[in-house]
């Protein structure tokens, strides 16, 4: 059914359908569960490692292939990409922007460096956070200038699942029966509920 829905809509049939299928595979095979202490389960840790490794390989080889071709170094490939007849781009690039080639050269090199630096996300919190912000900004730019919203949203979501959400701290909620421990509820909510407030009070 997933494959049929994607093929039926031509807006998805440019490669993003395979990316979504990859996410479906990870969701089915690696449940992102956590133990009672808030740590990830062993199976979820394996899935996280596989997702991080896959994204690293994709971005690293993507950046390397761009570096091997001169069209990305001189800005030609990026200029042609934003001039494609994509529908729905929020920030259309006018042909007059072609008179400033340094913009496309600098942007092309920035895209290559971000992809080549992607493996740095494995080395500590600061580099992980920096790579996550940079790659999310890259895909946000693709969405705004090229109108590839589906592709951009999926890749931003994958990077959030790989480098941001697993490292956030979860707050444990306290669920106590109202009639069992009114003092604990009072300490969390400020005052006990009405059913407890009246107990022990002489009229």
CSV table of C-alpha atoms in Angstrom, one decimal:
chain,number,residue,atom,x,y,z
A,1,UNK,CA,0.0,0.0,0.0
A,2,UNK,CA,2.9,2.4,0.8
A,3,UNK,CA,4.5,1.8,-2.5
A,4,UNK,CA,1.2,2.2,-4.4
A,5,UNK,CA,0.4,5.5,-2.8
A,6,UNK,CA,3.8,6.9,-3.6
A,7,UNK,CA,3.7,5.8,-7.3
A,8,UNK,CA,0.2,7.2,-7.7
A,9,UNK,CA,1.4,10.7,-6.8
A,10,UNK,CA,4.0,12.1,-9.3
A,11,UNK,CA,5.1,14.6,-6.8
A,12,UNK,CA,6.8,11.8,-4.8
A,13,UNK,CA,8.2,9.8,-7.7
A,14,UNK,CA,11.6,11.4,-8.0
A,15,UNK,CA,13.5,9.3,-5.5
A,16,UNK,CA,11.9,10.6,-2.3
A,17,UNK,CA,9.7,7.5,-2.4
A,18,UNK,CA,12.7,5.2,-1.8
A,19,UNK,CA,13.9,7.4,1.0
A,20,UNK,CA,10.5,7.1,2.7
A,21,UNK,CA,10.6,3.4,2.2
A,22,UNK,CA,13.9,3.3,4.0
A,23,UNK,CA,12.4,5.1,6.9
A,24,UNK,CA,9.5,2.6,6.9
A,25,UNK,CA,12.0,-0.2,7.1
A,26,UNK,CA,13.8,1.3,10.1
A,27,UNK,CA,10.4,1.9,11.8
A,28,UNK,CA,9.3,-1.7,11.3
A,29,UNK,CA,12.6,-3.4,12.2
A,30,UNK,CA,14.0,-1.1,15.0
A,31,UNK,CA,11.4,0.0,17.5
A,32,UNK,CA,12.7,3.1,19.3
A,33,UNK,CA,11.9,1.9,22.8
A,34,UNK,CA,13.4,2.9,26.1
A,35,UNK,CA,13.8,1.1,29.4
A,36,UNK,CA,12.2,2.2,32.6
A,37,UNK,CA,15.3,4.3,33.5
A,38,UNK,CA,15.0,6.2,30.2
A,39,UNK,CA,17.9,4.6,28.3
A,40,UNK,CA,17.5,3.1,24.9
A,41,UNK,CA,16.9,-0.6,24.5
A,42,UNK,CA,19.6,-2.8,22.9
A,43,UNK,CA,17.6,-3.3,19.7
A,44,UNK,CA,16.9,0.5,19.4
A,45,UNK,CA,20.6,1.2,19.9
A,46,UNK,CA,21.5,-1.1,16.9
A,47,UNK,CA,18.8,0.7,14.8
A,48,UNK,CA,20.1,4.1,15.7
A,49,UNK,CA,23.7,3.1,14.8
A,50,UNK,CA,22.5,1.7,11.5
A,51,UNK,CA,20.5,4.9,10.7
A,52,UNK,CA,23.5,7.1,11.6
A,53,UNK,CA,25.9,4.9,9.5
A,54,UNK,CA,23.6,5.0,6.5
A,55,UNK,CA,23.2,8.8,6.6
A,56,UNK,CA,26.9,9.2,7.0
A,57,UNK,CA,27.6,7.1,3.9
A,58,UNK,CA,25.0,8.9,1.8
A,59,UNK,CA,26.2,12.4,2.7
A,60,UNK,CA,29.9,11.5,2.5
A,61,UNK,CA,29.7,10.0,-0.9
A,62,UNK,CA,27.4,12.7,-2.1
A,63,UNK,CA,29.9,15.3,-1.1
A,64,UNK,CA,32.8,13.4,-2.6
A,65,UNK,CA,31.0,13.0,-5.9
A,66,UNK,CA,30.3,16.7,-6.0
A,67,UNK,CA,34.0,17.4,-5.2
A,68,UNK,CA,35.1,15.2,-8.1
A,69,UNK,CA,33.0,17.2,-10.6
A,70,UNK,CA,34.0,20.7,-11.6
A,71,UNK,CA,30.4,21.9,-12.1
A,72,UNK,CA,29.8,22.1,-8.3
A,73,UNK,CA,33.1,23.9,-7.7
A,74,UNK,CA,32.3,26.7,-10.2
A,75,UNK,CA,28.7,27.0,-9.2
A,76,UNK,CA,27.2,25.7,-12.5
A,77,UNK,CA,25.5,22.7,-11.0
A,78,UNK,CA,23.8,24.6,-8.3
A,79,UNK,CA,22.7,27.4,-10.7
A,80,UNK,CA,21.1,24.8,-13.0
A,81,UNK,CA,19.4,23.1,-10.1
A,82,UNK,CA,17.6,26.2,-8.9
A,83,UNK,CA,16.6,27.1,-12.5
A,84,UNK,CA,14.7,23.8,-13.0
A,85,UNK,CA,11.0,24.1,-13.6
A,86,UNK,CA,10.0,23.0,-10.1
A,87,UNK,CA,6.5,24.0,-9.0
A,88,UNK,CA,5.7,25.6,-5.7
A,89,UNK,CA,9.1,27.0,-4.7
A,90,UNK,CA,8.6,29.6,-2.0
A,91,UNK,CA,11.7,31.6,-3.0
A,92,UNK,CA,12.0,31.4,-6.8
A,93,UNK,CA,15.5,32.4,-8.1
A,94,UNK,CA,15.4,35.0,-10.9
A,95,UNK,CA,17.6,34.6,-14.0
A,96,UNK,CA,19.2,38.0,-13.1
A,97,UNK,CA,20.9,36.3,-10.1
A,98,UNK,CA,23.2,34.6,-12.6
A,99,UNK,CA,25.1,37.8,-12.9
A,100,UNK,CA,26.6,37.1,-9.4
A,101,UNK,CA,28.5,33.9,-9.9
A,102,UNK,CA,30.4,34.2,-6.6
A,103,UNK,CA,27.1,33.4,-4.8
A,104,UNK,CA,26.7,30.1,-6.5
A,105,UNK,CA,30.4,29.2,-6.2
A,106,UNK,CA,30.3,29.9,-2.4
A,107,UNK,CA,27.0,28.1,-1.9
A,108,UNK,CA,28.2,25.1,-3.9
A,109,UNK,CA,31.3,24.8,-1.9
A,110,UNK,CA,29.3,25.2,1.4
A,111,UNK,CA,27.1,22.3,0.4
A,112,UNK,CA,30.0,20.1,-0.4
A,113,UNK,CA,31.8,20.9,2.8
A,114,UNK,CA,28.7,20.3,4.9
A,115,UNK,CA,28.3,16.8,3.3
A,116,UNK,CA,32.0,16.0,3.6
A,117,UNK,CA,32.1,17.1,7.2
A,118,UNK,CA,29.0,14.9,8.1
A,119,UNK,CA,31.1,12.2,9.8
A,120,UNK,CA,32.1,14.7,12.4
A,121,UNK,CA,28.6,14.2,13.9
A,122,UNK,CA,30.0,11.1,15.5
A,123,UNK,CA,32.6,13.0,17.5
A,124,UNK,CA,30.9,14.7,20.5
A,125,UNK,CA,27.9,16.8,21.3
A,126,UNK,CA,29.2,20.1,19.8
A,127,UNK,CA,30.1,18.7,16.4
A,128,UNK,CA,26.9,16.6,16.3
A,129,UNK,CA,24.7,19.6,17.1
A,130,UNK,CA,26.6,21.7,14.5
A,131,UNK,CA,26.3,19.1,11.7
A,132,UNK,CA,22.6,18.7,12.5
A,133,UNK,CA,21.9,22.4,12.3
A,134,UNK,CA,24.0,22.8,9.1
A,135,UNK,CA,22.4,19.8,7.2
A,136,UNK,CA,18.9,20.9,8.3
A,137,UNK,CA,19.6,24.4,6.9
A,138,UNK,CA,20.8,22.8,3.7
A,139,UNK,CA,17.6,20.9,3.2
A,140,UNK,CA,15.5,23.9,4.2
A,141,UNK,CA,17.2,25.8,1.5
A,142,UNK,CA,16.4,23.1,-1.0
A,143,UNK,CA,12.8,23.2,0.0
A,144,UNK,CA,12.5,26.9,-0.3
A,145,UNK,CA,14.4,27.4,-3.6
A,146,UNK,CA,13.5,24.2,-5.4
A,147,UNK,CA,10.1,23.3,-4.0
A,148,UNK,CA,11.2,19.8,-3.1
A,149,UNK,CA,9.3,19.9,0.2
A,150,UNK,CA,8.8,16.2,0.6
A,151,UNK,CA,12.5,15.3,0.1
A,152,UNK,CA,13.6,18.1,2.4
A,153,UNK,CA,11.1,17.2,5.2
A,154,UNK,CA,12.1,13.5,5.1
A,155,UNK,CA,15.8,14.3,5.3
A,156,UNK,CA,15.4,16.8,8.1
A,157,UNK,CA,13.3,14.3,10.0
A,158,UNK,CA,15.9,11.5,9.5
A,159,UNK,CA,18.6,13.7,10.8
A,160,UNK,CA,16.5,14.7,13.8
A,161,UNK,CA,15.9,11.0,14.5
A,162,UNK,CA,19.6,10.2,14.1
A,163,UNK,CA,21.3,13.1,15.9
A,164,UNK,CA,18.9,15.1,18.0
A,165,UNK,CA,15.9,13.1,19.4
A,166,UNK,CA,17.9,10.1,20.8
A,167,UNK,CA,20.1,12.5,22.8
A,168,UNK,CA,17.4,14.5,24.4
A,169,UNK,CA,16.7,13.9,28.1
A,170,UNK,CA,13.2,12.6,29.0
A,171,UNK,CA,11.4,13.8,32.1
A,172,UNK,CA,9.7,11.0,34.0
A,173,UNK,CA,6.1,11.7,34.9
A,174,UNK,CA,4.7,10.8,38.3
A,175,UNK,CA,1.4,8.9,38.3
A,176,UNK,CA,0.1,8.4,41.8
A,177,UNK,CA,-3.5,7.5,42.8
A,178,UNK,CA,-5.3,10.5,44.2
A,179,UNK,CA,-6.6,8.7,47.3
A,180,UNK,CA,-3.3,7.0,48.1
A,181,UNK,CA,-0.7,9.8,48.6
A,182,UNK,CA,-2.1,13.3,48.7
A,183,UNK,CA,1.2,14.7,50.0
A,184,UNK,CA,3.1,13.6,46.9
A,185,UNK,CA,0.5,15.1,44.7
A,186,UNK,CA,0.6,18.3,46.6
A,187,UNK,CA,4.3,18.5,46.2
A,188,UNK,CA,4.1,18.2,42.4
A,189,UNK,CA,0.9,20.1,41.7
A,190,UNK,CA,1.1,22.8,44.4
A,191,UNK,CA,-2.0,21.6,46.3
A,192,UNK,CA,-3.9,18.4,46.7
A,193,UNK,CA,-7.1,17.8,44.8
A,194,UNK,CA,-10.5,18.7,46.4
A,195,UNK,CA,-11.2,15.1,47.2
A,196,UNK,CA,-8.1,15.1,49.5
A,197,UNK,CA,-8.2,18.6,50.8
A,198,UNK,CA,-11.3,18.0,52.9
A,199,UNK,CA,-9.9,14.9,54.7
A,200,UNK,CA,-8.7,15.4,58.2
A,201,UNK,CA,-10.3,18.9,58.5
A,202,UNK,CA,-12.7,19.4,61.4
A,203,UNK,CA,-15.8,21.2,60.5
